[in-house]
Short mmCIF file of C-alpha atoms in Angstrom, two decimals:
data_model
loop_
_atom_site.label_atom_id
_atom_site.label_comp_id
_atom_site.label_asym_id
_atom_site.label_seq_id
_atom_site.Cartn_x
_atom_site.Cartn_y
_atom_site.Cartn_z
CA UNK A 1 17.55 11.53 -1.99
CA UNK A 2 15.28 9.13 -0.11
CA UNK A 3 15.51 9.61 3.65
CA UNK A 4 12.94 7.04 4.82
CA UNK A 5 11.65 3.73 3.47
CA UNK A 6 8.23 2.70 4.77
CA UNK A 7 7.06 -0.88 4.40
CA UNK A 8 3.66 -2.49 4.69
CA UNK A 9 3.94 -5.92 6.32
CA UNK A 10 1.87 -8.67 4.69
CA UNK A 11 2.67 -9.15 1.03
CA UNK A 12 5.60 -6.73 1.29
CA UNK A 13 7.94 -7.85 4.06
CA UNK A 14 6.40 -11.31 4.47
CA UNK A 15 4.88 -13.65 1.91
CA UNK A 16 1.76 -14.24 3.99
CA UNK A 17 -1.11 -13.33 1.69
CA UNK A 18 -1.70 -16.90 0.44
CA UNK A 19 -2.07 -18.03 4.05
CA UNK A 20 -4.63 -15.30 4.73
CA UNK A 21 -6.58 -16.44 1.68
CA UNK A 22 -6.79 -19.89 3.29
CA UNK A 23 -8.00 -18.49 6.61
CA UNK A 24 -10.56 -16.11 5.14
CA UNK A 25 -11.67 -18.76 2.69
CA UNK A 26 -12.69 -20.98 5.58
CA UNK A 27 -14.51 -18.14 7.38
CA UNK A 28 -16.29 -16.97 4.26
CA UNK A 29 -17.46 -20.47 3.38
CA UNK A 30 -18.86 -20.82 6.91
CA UNK A 31 -20.57 -17.44 7.20
CA UNK A 32 -21.09 -16.45 3.55
CA UNK A 33 -21.55 -19.66 1.56
CA UNK A 34 -23.65 -17.66 -0.88
CA UNK A 35 -20.56 -15.63 -1.89
CA UNK A 36 -17.93 -18.05 -3.24
CA UNK A 37 -14.53 -16.46 -3.63
CA UNK A 38 -15.24 -13.65 -1.16
CA UNK A 39 -11.79 -14.17 0.39
CA UNK A 40 -10.23 -12.79 -2.79
CA UNK A 41 -12.41 -9.69 -2.77
CA UNK A 42 -11.36 -8.69 0.75
CA UNK A 43 -7.60 -8.88 0.11
CA UNK A 44 -5.72 -5.88 1.47
CA UNK A 45 -8.54 -4.71 3.74
CA UNK A 46 -8.15 -4.17 7.46
CA UNK A 47 -9.98 -6.38 9.92
CA UNK A 48 -12.31 -3.48 10.78
CA UNK A 49 -13.09 -2.93 7.11
CA UNK A 50 -13.79 -6.63 6.60
CA UNK A 51 -16.06 -6.76 9.62
CA UNK A 52 -17.93 -3.59 8.66
CA UNK A 53 -18.55 -4.79 5.12
CA UNK A 54 -19.20 -8.51 5.58
CA UNK A 55 -19.58 -9.45 9.25
CA UNK A 56 -21.85 -6.77 10.67
CA UNK A 57 -25.61 -6.83 11.35
CA UNK A 58 -26.68 -10.38 12.19
CA UNK A 59 -23.05 -11.54 12.11
CA UNK A 60 -21.75 -8.92 14.54
CA UNK A 61 -21.88 -11.35 17.45
CA UNK A 62 -19.61 -13.73 15.50
CA UNK A 63 -16.77 -11.19 15.29
CA UNK A 64 -15.14 -12.19 18.63
CA UNK A 65 -15.08 -15.82 17.49
CA UNK A 66 -13.49 -14.92 14.17
CA UNK A 67 -10.96 -12.66 15.89
CA UNK A 68 -10.01 -15.47 18.28
CA UNK A 69 -9.60 -17.86 15.38
CA UNK A 70 -7.50 -15.30 13.51
CA UNK A 71 -5.22 -14.73 16.51
CA UNK A 72 -4.70 -18.49 16.86
CA UNK A 73 -4.04 -18.81 13.13
CA UNK A 74 -1.50 -15.98 13.07
CA UNK A 75 0.44 -17.55 15.92
CA UNK A 76 1.11 -20.64 13.82
CA UNK A 77 1.58 -18.98 10.43
CA UNK A 78 4.83 -19.09 8.50
CA UNK A 79 6.46 -15.68 8.12
CA UNK A 80 8.82 -16.07 5.20
CA UNK A 81 10.51 -12.91 3.94
CA UNK A 82 9.76 -11.75 0.41
CA UNK A 83 12.73 -12.69 -1.77
CA UNK A 84 15.60 -10.24 -1.43
CA UNK A 85 14.10 -8.28 1.44
CA UNK A 86 16.78 -8.94 4.04
CA UNK A 87 19.59 -7.94 1.70
CA UNK A 88 17.68 -4.84 0.57
CA UNK A 89 16.95 -3.51 4.05
CA UNK A 90 20.56 -4.07 5.09
CA UNK A 91 21.59 -1.98 2.09
CA UNK A 92 19.22 0.80 3.16
CA UNK A 93 20.71 0.85 6.65
CA UNK A 94 24.23 1.09 5.26
CA UNK A 95 23.10 4.06 3.17
CA UNK A 96 21.67 5.82 6.23
CA UNK A 97 18.03 5.50 5.17
CA UNK A 98 15.52 5.27 8.03
CA UNK A 99 13.20 2.27 7.86
CA UNK A 100 9.78 1.57 9.32
CA UNK A 101 7.02 -0.99 9.16
CA UNK A 102 3.66 0.74 8.71
CA UNK A 103 0.99 -1.92 9.08
CA UNK A 104 -2.69 -2.26 9.84
CA UNK A 105 -1.80 -5.34 11.88
CA UNK A 106 -2.28 -5.08 15.63
CA UNK A 107 0.07 -5.73 18.53
CA UNK A 108 -1.04 -9.37 19.09
CA UNK A 109 -0.21 -10.10 15.44
CA UNK A 110 3.20 -8.46 15.83
CA UNK A 111 3.91 -10.55 18.92
CA UNK A 112 3.40 -13.62 16.72
CA UNK A 113 5.90 -12.16 14.23
CA UNK A 114 8.47 -11.46 16.97
CA UNK A 115 8.13 -15.02 18.26
CA UNK A 116 9.02 -16.40 14.83
CA UNK A 117 11.61 -13.72 14.04
CA UNK A 118 13.42 -12.43 17.17
CA UNK A 119 15.61 -10.31 14.88
CA UNK A 120 12.66 -8.44 13.40
CA UNK A 121 12.60 -5.42 15.72
CA UNK A 122 16.28 -4.75 15.06
CA UNK A 123 15.66 -4.57 11.31
CA UNK A 124 13.62 -1.36 11.57
CA UNK A 125 14.00 2.06 13.16
CA UNK A 126 10.26 2.12 13.93
CA UNK A 127 7.29 -0.23 13.86
CA UNK A 128 3.87 1.41 13.58
CA UNK A 129 0.75 -0.71 14.03
CA UNK A 130 -3.00 -0.14 13.89
CA UNK A 131 -2.91 1.14 17.47
CA UNK A 132 -0.85 4.13 16.25
CA UNK A 133 -3.34 5.39 13.66
CA UNK A 134 -6.66 7.16 13.83
CA UNK A 135 -7.64 6.30 10.26
CA UNK A 136 -6.96 3.18 8.23
CA UNK A 137 -5.56 2.91 4.71
CA UNK A 138 -6.40 4.23 2.10
CA UNK A 139 -6.26 7.33 4.30
CA UNK A 140 -2.67 8.68 4.34
CA UNK A 141 -2.68 9.10 8.15
CA UNK A 142 -0.41 6.11 8.83
CA UNK A 143 2.30 7.11 6.37
CA UNK A 144 2.22 10.75 7.38
CA UNK A 145 2.68 9.71 11.01
CA UNK A 146 5.67 7.60 10.02
CA UNK A 147 7.25 10.57 8.25
CA UNK A 148 6.61 12.71 11.32
CA UNK A 149 8.22 10.06 13.51
CA UNK A 150 11.44 10.47 11.54
CA UNK A 151 11.13 14.23 11.08
CA UNK A 152 11.24 13.99 7.29
CA UNK A 153 9.06 15.40 4.53
CA UNK A 154 6.66 13.08 2.67
CA UNK A 155 8.46 13.81 -0.60
CA UNK A 156 11.61 12.28 0.92
CA UNK A 157 9.88 8.97 1.67
CA UNK A 158 9.31 5.84 -0.38
CA UNK A 159 6.40 3.52 0.36
CA UNK A 160 6.40 -0.21 -0.42
CA UNK A 161 2.88 -1.62 -0.70
CA UNK A 162 0.96 -4.47 -2.32
CA UNK A 163 -2.74 -3.76 -1.68
CA UNK A 164 -4.92 -1.24 -3.47
CA UNK A 165 -5.77 0.54 -0.21
CA UNK A 166 -2.11 0.68 0.80
CA UNK A 167 -1.00 2.02 -2.56
CA UNK A 168 -3.69 4.70 -2.42
CA UNK A 169 -2.55 5.59 1.10
CA UNK A 170 1.06 6.09 0.02
CA UNK A 171 0.06 8.14 -2.98
CA UNK A 172 -2.32 10.31 -0.92
CA UNK A 173 0.57 10.96 1.47
CA UNK A 174 2.56 12.46 -1.40
CA UNK A 175 5.28 9.82 -1.28
CA UNK A 176 7.06 7.80 -3.96
CA UNK A 177 5.15 4.53 -4.23
CA UNK A 178 6.64 1.16 -5.13
CA UNK A 179 4.07 -1.55 -5.69
CA UNK A 180 4.82 -5.22 -5.14
CA UNK A 181 2.93 -7.55 -7.44
CA UNK A 182 2.68 -10.21 -4.75
CA UNK A 183 -1.02 -9.96 -3.97
CA UNK A 184 -2.45 -8.33 -7.10
CA UNK A 185 -1.34 -8.44 -10.72
CA UNK A 186 1.25 -5.91 -11.85
CA UNK A 187 -1.08 -4.44 -14.47
CA UNK A 188 -3.81 -3.99 -11.85
CA UNK A 189 -1.65 -2.01 -9.42
CA UNK A 190 0.49 -0.10 -11.94
CA UNK A 191 -1.87 2.94 -12.16
CA UNK A 192 -1.38 3.49 -8.41
CA UNK A 193 2.43 3.16 -8.41
CA UNK A 194 5.51 5.03 -9.49
CA UNK A 195 7.25 1.68 -9.92
CA UNK A 196 6.24 -2.00 -9.82
CA UNK A 197 8.44 -4.89 -8.67
CA UNK A 198 7.84 -8.59 -8.09
CA UNK A 199 10.28 -8.86 -5.15
CA UNK A 200 13.32 -7.13 -3.71
CA UNK A 201 15.97 -9.08 -5.57
CA UNK A 202 16.08 -6.56 -8.39
CA UNK A 203 16.58 -3.74 -5.85
CA UNK A 204 19.23 -5.55 -3.85
CA UNK A 205 21.95 -5.71 -6.49
#
Protein backbone atom coordinates (compact mmCIF):
# COMPACT_ATOMS: atom_id res chain seq x y z
CA UNK A 1 0.00 0.00 0.00
CA UNK A 2 1.53 3.30 -1.12
CA UNK A 3 1.52 5.88 1.67
CA UNK A 4 3.27 8.78 -0.09
CA UNK A 5 3.52 9.98 -3.69
CA UNK A 6 6.53 12.18 -4.44
CA UNK A 7 6.61 14.28 -7.59
CA UNK A 8 9.40 16.05 -9.40
CA UNK A 9 8.19 19.36 -10.83
CA UNK A 10 9.33 20.12 -14.38
CA UNK A 11 8.35 17.45 -16.86
CA UNK A 12 6.25 15.68 -14.21
CA UNK A 13 3.74 18.12 -12.73
CA UNK A 14 4.23 20.81 -15.39
CA UNK A 15 4.95 20.51 -19.10
CA UNK A 16 7.81 23.00 -18.95
CA UNK A 17 10.78 21.14 -20.42
CA UNK A 18 10.28 22.46 -23.98
CA UNK A 19 10.39 26.00 -22.61
CA UNK A 20 13.64 25.29 -20.78
CA UNK A 21 15.11 23.94 -24.01
CA UNK A 22 14.35 27.33 -25.59
CA UNK A 23 15.99 29.24 -22.74
CA UNK A 24 19.09 27.08 -22.52
CA UNK A 25 19.34 26.98 -26.29
CA UNK A 26 19.73 30.75 -26.33
CA UNK A 27 22.33 30.71 -23.54
CA UNK A 28 24.31 27.87 -25.07
CA UNK A 29 24.40 29.52 -28.48
CA UNK A 30 25.72 32.70 -26.84
CA UNK A 31 28.33 31.15 -24.57
CA UNK A 32 29.04 27.81 -26.28
CA UNK A 33 28.51 28.30 -30.01
CA UNK A 34 31.04 25.54 -30.58
CA UNK A 35 28.65 23.01 -28.99
CA UNK A 36 25.40 23.00 -31.00
CA UNK A 37 22.59 21.16 -29.27
CA UNK A 38 24.14 21.47 -25.80
CA UNK A 39 20.72 22.42 -24.39
CA UNK A 40 19.55 18.86 -25.02
CA UNK A 41 22.54 17.34 -23.23
CA UNK A 42 21.90 19.28 -20.02
CA UNK A 43 18.24 18.27 -19.67
CA UNK A 44 17.33 17.18 -16.16
CA UNK A 45 20.42 18.69 -14.53
CA UNK A 46 20.28 21.18 -11.68
CA UNK A 47 21.46 24.74 -12.19
CA UNK A 48 24.54 24.01 -10.06
CA UNK A 49 25.36 20.97 -12.16
CA UNK A 50 24.95 22.96 -15.38
CA UNK A 51 27.16 25.74 -14.09
CA UNK A 52 29.85 23.38 -12.81
CA UNK A 53 30.00 21.47 -16.08
CA UNK A 54 29.57 24.21 -18.69
CA UNK A 55 29.74 27.69 -17.15
CA UNK A 56 32.72 27.52 -14.82
CA UNK A 57 36.31 28.71 -15.32
CA UNK A 58 36.34 31.71 -17.66
CA UNK A 59 32.52 31.75 -17.70
CA UNK A 60 32.09 31.82 -13.93
CA UNK A 61 31.58 35.57 -13.91
CA UNK A 62 28.67 35.14 -16.36
CA UNK A 63 26.69 32.96 -13.94
CA UNK A 64 24.91 35.88 -12.18
CA UNK A 65 23.79 37.21 -15.56
CA UNK A 66 22.44 33.82 -16.62
CA UNK A 67 20.71 33.35 -13.27
CA UNK A 68 19.05 36.76 -13.60
CA UNK A 69 17.90 35.91 -17.10
CA UNK A 70 16.58 32.56 -15.90
CA UNK A 71 14.64 34.15 -13.04
CA UNK A 72 13.06 36.63 -15.47
CA UNK A 73 12.26 33.83 -17.91
CA UNK A 74 10.64 31.63 -15.26
CA UNK A 75 8.39 34.47 -14.15
CA UNK A 76 6.81 34.63 -17.60
CA UNK A 77 6.77 30.91 -18.41
CA UNK A 78 3.58 28.94 -18.94
CA UNK A 79 3.00 26.30 -16.28
CA UNK A 80 0.56 23.88 -17.86
CA UNK A 81 -0.18 20.70 -15.93
CA UNK A 82 0.80 17.38 -17.49
CA UNK A 83 -2.37 15.77 -18.85
CA UNK A 84 -4.40 14.06 -16.15
CA UNK A 85 -2.34 15.33 -13.24
CA UNK A 86 -5.03 17.31 -11.45
CA UNK A 87 -7.48 14.41 -11.53
CA UNK A 88 -4.79 11.97 -10.41
CA UNK A 89 -3.63 13.96 -7.40
CA UNK A 90 -7.23 14.51 -6.30
CA UNK A 91 -7.67 10.74 -6.41
CA UNK A 92 -4.58 10.26 -4.25
CA UNK A 93 -5.92 12.69 -1.65
CA UNK A 94 -9.24 10.88 -1.52
CA UNK A 95 -7.35 7.64 -0.92
CA UNK A 96 -5.40 9.17 1.98
CA UNK A 97 -2.04 9.15 0.21
CA UNK A 98 0.36 11.92 1.25
CA UNK A 99 1.71 14.00 -1.62
CA UNK A 100 4.82 16.13 -2.03
CA UNK A 101 6.72 18.03 -4.66
CA UNK A 102 10.42 17.18 -4.47
CA UNK A 103 12.22 19.53 -6.83
CA UNK A 104 15.66 20.95 -7.48
CA UNK A 105 13.96 24.25 -8.24
CA UNK A 106 14.59 27.08 -5.79
CA UNK A 107 12.21 29.33 -3.87
CA UNK A 108 12.24 32.17 -6.47
CA UNK A 109 11.15 29.66 -9.12
CA UNK A 110 8.37 28.39 -6.85
CA UNK A 111 7.16 31.95 -6.27
CA UNK A 112 6.71 32.20 -10.05
CA UNK A 113 4.68 28.97 -9.95
CA UNK A 114 2.49 30.24 -7.09
CA UNK A 115 1.82 33.46 -8.98
CA UNK A 116 0.49 31.51 -11.96
CA UNK A 117 -1.24 28.82 -9.87
CA UNK A 118 -2.53 30.16 -6.51
CA UNK A 119 -4.07 26.72 -5.87
CA UNK A 120 -0.74 24.93 -6.14
CA UNK A 121 0.25 24.88 -2.45
CA UNK A 122 -3.09 23.35 -1.51
CA UNK A 123 -2.53 20.45 -3.89
CA UNK A 124 0.35 19.02 -1.84
CA UNK A 125 1.01 18.10 1.77
CA UNK A 126 4.62 19.28 1.42
CA UNK A 127 6.79 21.16 -1.07
CA UNK A 128 10.53 20.51 -0.85
CA UNK A 129 12.91 22.67 -2.87
CA UNK A 130 16.66 22.83 -3.42
CA UNK A 131 17.03 24.80 -0.19
CA UNK A 132 15.89 21.70 1.73
CA UNK A 133 18.58 19.33 0.42
CA UNK A 134 22.27 18.93 1.06
CA UNK A 135 22.88 16.86 -2.07
CA UNK A 136 21.28 17.08 -5.50
CA UNK A 137 19.78 14.29 -7.59
CA UNK A 138 20.92 11.60 -8.47
CA UNK A 139 21.72 11.39 -4.75
CA UNK A 140 18.68 10.00 -2.88
CA UNK A 141 18.89 12.69 -0.17
CA UNK A 142 15.88 14.67 -1.40
CA UNK A 143 13.51 11.71 -1.58
CA UNK A 144 14.67 10.27 1.72
CA UNK A 145 14.01 13.64 3.36
CA UNK A 146 10.51 13.67 1.89
CA UNK A 147 9.81 10.22 3.34
CA UNK A 148 11.11 11.40 6.71
CA UNK A 149 8.85 14.45 6.52
CA UNK A 150 5.85 12.13 6.34
CA UNK A 151 7.22 9.53 8.74
CA UNK A 152 6.96 6.73 6.19
CA UNK A 153 9.39 4.09 4.97
CA UNK A 154 10.98 4.47 1.51
CA UNK A 155 9.39 1.19 0.40
CA UNK A 156 5.97 2.77 0.99
CA UNK A 157 6.68 5.68 -1.39
CA UNK A 158 6.28 6.09 -5.13
CA UNK A 159 8.42 8.57 -7.06
CA UNK A 160 7.32 10.24 -10.30
CA UNK A 161 10.28 11.47 -12.35
CA UNK A 162 11.26 12.28 -15.93
CA UNK A 163 15.02 12.95 -15.89
CA UNK A 164 17.79 10.39 -15.68
CA UNK A 165 19.19 11.97 -12.50
CA UNK A 166 15.76 12.06 -10.90
CA UNK A 167 15.00 8.45 -11.77
CA UNK A 168 18.35 7.37 -10.34
CA UNK A 169 17.60 9.36 -7.19
CA UNK A 170 14.26 7.62 -6.64
CA UNK A 171 15.74 4.21 -7.28
CA UNK A 172 18.70 4.88 -4.93
CA UNK A 173 16.17 5.85 -2.25
CA UNK A 174 14.63 2.38 -2.49
CA UNK A 175 11.27 3.64 -3.72
CA UNK A 176 8.92 2.50 -6.48
CA UNK A 177 9.80 4.61 -9.52
CA UNK A 178 7.38 5.72 -12.21
CA UNK A 179 9.05 7.37 -15.18
CA UNK A 180 7.29 9.91 -17.35
CA UNK A 181 8.36 9.87 -20.98
CA UNK A 182 7.90 13.63 -21.29
CA UNK A 183 11.54 14.68 -21.49
CA UNK A 184 13.30 11.51 -22.61
CA UNK A 185 12.12 8.59 -24.72
CA UNK A 186 10.35 5.74 -22.96
CA UNK A 187 12.95 3.20 -24.09
CA UNK A 188 15.74 5.40 -22.74
CA UNK A 189 14.30 5.72 -19.23
CA UNK A 190 12.76 2.24 -18.91
CA UNK A 191 15.88 0.61 -17.37
CA UNK A 192 15.65 3.09 -14.47
CA UNK A 193 11.91 2.66 -13.81
CA UNK A 194 9.48 0.17 -12.39
CA UNK A 195 6.83 1.59 -14.72
CA UNK A 196 6.75 4.08 -17.61
CA UNK A 197 3.83 6.38 -18.49
CA UNK A 198 3.35 9.19 -20.99
CA UNK A 199 1.01 11.23 -18.76
CA UNK A 200 -1.38 10.78 -15.84
CA UNK A 201 -4.52 10.09 -17.83
CA UNK A 202 -3.96 6.35 -17.73
CA UNK A 203 -3.56 6.51 -13.93
CA UNK A 204 -6.58 8.73 -13.37
CA UNK A 205 -9.29 6.33 -14.51
